[in-house]
Amino acid sequence: MTYSLANLLDKSASRHNSLCPRQVLGIRMGLAGLAALGIDAPVTQKVALVIVETDGCFTDGVEVSTGTSPGHRTLRIVDLGKVAATFTDLKNGQSIRLAPAAGVRERARQYAPDEKQSYTAQLKGYQVMPETELFTFREVKLQPSLETIVSQADFRARCCLCGEEIINRREVVIHGLTYCQTCSGGSYYLPKL
């Protein structure tokens, strides 16, 4: 399969049985973010890390266009409820964050003037808008550091409280004792008593 916008749109649409404006934004942002760092898409080795700020259709578009994935530890979701992503070059640590430009929904109509509905105008307009009108580009510094985010694969520890294994340096050490994030109070869930 040729790596073209049309093929990427088809691939993303096949995941949802349709194509939506957020998928188009994800595909375009994925390509633009990697290009801004001088990294070719698709990413086939661990040369880039992409952190998306929401889940759903947008993230599928980013994944399809960049070739990054959670399974390869090259795509992360930090759900801030924003259609945005940060792209990091793993070789030099440079990071750039892209987000839709202010007014992009309204501006999409200029690129699809025959479309009556906003949804369809966005769907078509986002495909042809110049990147400079579609996105903002901002250099950023990762917090926590790239080294902390990437961590150390294949490192294992055991929680002194629940006994569960912790991988990839995600343990918490308190007073010399090793805990998982759940037992140290930093989890997304609480055990049901």
Short mmCIF file of C-alpha atoms in Angstrom, two decimals:
data_model
loop_
_atom_site.label_atom_id
_atom_site.label_comp_id
_atom_site.label_asym_id
_atom_site.label_seq_id
_atom_site.Cartn_x
_atom_site.Cartn_y
_atom_site.Cartn_z
CA MET A 1 0.00 0.00 0.00
CA THR A 2 1.27 3.43 -0.90
CA TYR A 3 1.69 5.82 2.02
CA SER A 4 -0.56 8.62 0.72
CA LEU A 5 -3.17 10.77 2.43
CA ALA A 6 -5.96 8.97 0.55
CA ASN A 7 -4.72 5.55 1.67
CA LEU A 8 -4.30 6.72 5.25
CA LEU A 9 -7.84 8.12 5.25
CA ASP A 10 -9.13 4.77 3.95
CA LYS A 11 -7.17 2.85 6.57
CA SER A 12 -8.46 5.04 9.40
CA ALA A 13 -12.03 4.89 8.07
CA SER A 14 -11.88 1.10 8.01
CA ARG A 15 -11.36 1.12 11.79
CA HIS A 16 -14.66 2.99 12.27
CA ASN A 17 -16.69 2.08 9.16
CA SER A 18 -16.65 5.81 8.34
CA LEU A 19 -14.38 8.84 8.31
CA CYS A 20 -14.81 11.82 10.62
CA PRO A 21 -13.09 15.21 10.90
CA ARG A 22 -11.11 14.18 14.00
CA GLN A 23 -9.59 11.23 12.16
CA VAL A 24 -8.50 13.61 9.40
CA LEU A 25 -6.98 15.96 12.01
CA GLY A 26 -5.15 13.01 13.58
CA ILE A 27 -3.74 11.83 10.26
CA ARG A 28 -2.67 15.30 9.17
CA MET A 29 -1.25 16.11 12.63
CA GLY A 30 0.68 12.84 12.75
CA LEU A 31 2.32 13.53 9.40
CA ALA A 32 2.99 17.20 10.22
CA GLY A 33 4.44 16.47 13.67
CA LEU A 34 6.91 13.88 12.40
CA ALA A 35 7.86 16.07 9.44
CA ALA A 36 8.53 19.02 11.76
CA LEU A 37 11.14 16.85 13.50
CA GLY A 38 12.56 15.52 10.23
CA ILE A 39 11.32 11.98 10.94
CA ASP A 40 9.87 9.92 8.10
CA ALA A 41 6.47 8.29 8.46
CA PRO A 42 5.72 5.56 9.18
CA VAL A 43 7.92 5.12 12.24
CA THR A 44 9.27 1.58 12.00
CA GLN A 45 11.89 1.80 14.75
CA LYS A 46 11.99 3.52 18.13
CA VAL A 47 13.02 6.93 16.82
CA ALA A 48 9.97 8.90 17.95
CA LEU A 49 7.52 9.12 20.82
CA VAL A 50 4.06 10.57 20.27
CA ILE A 51 1.93 11.64 23.22
CA VAL A 52 -1.70 12.32 22.33
CA GLU A 53 -3.95 14.30 24.65
CA THR A 54 -7.24 12.47 24.08
CA ASP A 55 -8.53 9.08 23.06
CA GLY A 56 -10.96 8.19 20.27
CA CYS A 57 -10.99 8.85 16.54
CA PHE A 58 -8.26 11.50 16.65
CA THR A 59 -5.83 9.08 18.27
CA ASP A 60 -6.61 6.41 15.68
CA GLY A 61 -5.73 8.92 12.96
CA VAL A 62 -2.40 9.72 14.63
CA GLU A 63 -1.63 6.02 15.04
CA VAL A 64 -2.47 5.23 11.40
CA SER A 65 -0.37 8.08 9.99
CA THR A 66 2.69 7.78 12.22
CA GLY A 67 2.96 4.03 12.59
CA THR A 68 3.41 4.51 16.34
CA SER A 69 1.56 2.31 18.79
CA PRO A 70 1.22 1.67 22.52
CA GLY A 71 2.45 -1.88 21.94
CA HIS A 72 5.76 -0.60 20.57
CA ARG A 73 5.93 2.00 23.36
CA THR A 74 6.04 4.79 20.77
CA LEU A 75 2.51 6.15 21.38
CA ARG A 76 1.10 7.28 24.73
CA ILE A 77 -2.25 8.72 25.74
CA VAL A 78 -2.30 11.39 28.44
CA ASP A 79 -6.00 12.21 28.39
CA LEU A 80 -6.33 15.96 28.86
CA GLY A 81 -9.42 16.09 26.66
CA LYS A 82 -7.59 18.01 23.94
CA VAL A 83 -7.15 17.28 20.25
CA ALA A 84 -3.39 17.79 20.44
CA ALA A 85 -0.18 15.78 20.38
CA THR A 86 3.48 16.15 21.26
CA PHE A 87 6.09 14.57 19.01
CA THR A 88 9.55 13.79 20.38
CA ASP A 89 12.69 12.79 18.53
CA LEU A 90 14.18 10.05 20.71
CA LYS A 91 17.68 10.64 19.35
CA ASN A 92 18.03 14.32 20.27
CA GLY A 93 15.13 14.86 22.72
CA GLN A 94 13.54 17.67 20.71
CA SER A 95 9.77 17.91 21.29
CA ILE A 96 7.11 19.82 19.41
CA ARG A 97 3.42 20.10 20.31
CA LEU A 98 0.74 20.52 17.68
CA ALA A 99 -2.85 21.60 18.24
CA PRO A 100 -5.59 22.80 15.91
CA ALA A 101 -5.26 26.50 15.17
CA ALA A 102 -7.88 28.83 16.65
CA GLY A 103 -10.87 29.14 14.34
CA VAL A 104 -9.91 26.08 12.29
CA ARG A 105 -13.49 24.76 12.15
CA GLU A 106 -14.79 27.98 10.63
CA ARG A 107 -11.79 28.29 8.30
CA ALA A 108 -12.43 24.79 6.94
CA ARG A 109 -15.51 26.20 5.18
CA GLN A 110 -13.22 28.31 2.98
CA TYR A 111 -11.69 25.07 1.67
CA ALA A 112 -15.04 23.34 1.12
CA PRO A 113 -17.35 26.23 0.12
CA ASP A 114 -19.95 23.98 -1.53
CA GLU A 115 -20.61 22.05 1.68
CA LYS A 116 -23.70 23.16 3.58
CA GLN A 117 -23.04 21.28 6.82
CA SER A 118 -20.16 22.22 9.12
CA TYR A 119 -19.29 18.54 9.69
CA THR A 120 -18.82 17.85 5.97
CA ALA A 121 -16.97 21.13 5.43
CA GLN A 122 -14.56 20.18 8.22
CA LEU A 123 -14.16 16.65 6.87
CA LYS A 124 -13.21 17.94 3.41
CA GLY A 125 -11.50 21.18 4.41
CA TYR A 126 -9.12 19.52 6.87
CA GLN A 127 -7.86 17.29 4.08
CA VAL A 128 -6.63 20.19 1.94
CA MET A 129 -5.88 23.05 4.33
CA PRO A 130 -2.22 24.06 4.55
CA GLU A 131 -0.60 22.78 7.75
CA THR A 132 0.23 26.33 8.82
CA GLU A 133 -3.49 27.20 8.84
CA LEU A 134 -4.56 23.88 10.32
CA PHE A 135 -2.16 23.63 13.28
CA THR A 136 -0.10 25.57 15.76
CA PHE A 137 3.45 24.30 16.27
CA ARG A 138 5.20 24.93 19.59
CA GLU A 139 8.48 23.59 20.93
CA VAL A 140 8.02 22.13 24.40
CA LYS A 141 9.99 20.39 27.12
CA LEU A 142 8.55 17.12 28.41
CA GLN A 143 7.43 16.90 32.02
CA PRO A 144 8.48 14.47 33.44
CA SER A 145 11.67 14.03 31.46
CA LEU A 146 11.94 11.89 28.34
CA GLU A 147 14.05 9.40 30.29
CA THR A 148 11.32 9.02 32.91
CA ILE A 149 8.56 8.67 30.31
CA VAL A 150 10.43 6.13 28.22
CA SER A 151 11.71 4.42 31.38
CA GLN A 152 13.62 1.18 31.33
CA ALA A 153 12.03 -1.71 29.49
CA ASP A 154 12.32 -5.17 31.00
CA PHE A 155 12.98 -3.83 34.49
CA ARG A 156 10.87 -5.62 37.10
CA ALA A 157 10.09 -4.91 40.72
CA ARG A 158 7.54 -6.30 43.17
CA CYS A 159 5.18 -4.28 45.36
CA CYS A 160 5.82 -4.91 49.04
CA LEU A 161 2.11 -4.45 49.82
CA CYS A 162 0.05 -6.24 47.14
CA GLY A 163 2.82 -8.45 45.78
CA GLU A 164 2.08 -7.60 42.14
CA GLU A 165 4.89 -7.22 39.62
CA ILE A 166 5.70 -3.72 38.35
CA ILE A 167 7.44 -3.31 34.97
CA ASN A 168 9.25 -0.55 33.13
CA ARG A 169 10.39 1.41 36.21
CA ARG A 170 6.89 2.44 37.27
CA GLU A 171 7.45 1.54 40.93
CA VAL A 172 7.39 4.05 43.76
CA VAL A 173 10.03 3.83 46.50
CA ILE A 174 9.01 5.22 49.91
CA HIS A 175 11.42 4.97 52.85
CA GLY A 176 13.35 2.27 51.00
CA LEU A 177 10.27 0.13 50.33
CA THR A 178 8.99 -0.58 46.80
CA TYR A 179 5.30 -0.01 46.08
CA CYS A 180 3.15 -0.10 42.96
CA GLN A 181 1.41 3.16 42.09
CA THR A 182 -1.93 1.80 43.31
CA CYS A 183 -0.65 0.95 46.78
CA SER A 184 1.17 4.28 47.02
CA GLY A 185 -2.06 6.18 46.27
CA GLY A 186 -1.36 7.14 42.66
CA SER A 187 -3.72 4.87 40.76
CA TYR A 188 -6.75 5.42 38.56
CA TYR A 189 -8.80 2.98 40.66
CA LEU A 190 -9.42 2.05 44.28
CA PRO A 191 -9.78 -1.57 45.37
CA LYS A 192 -13.38 -2.44 46.23
CA LEU A 193 -13.60 -3.50 49.85
#
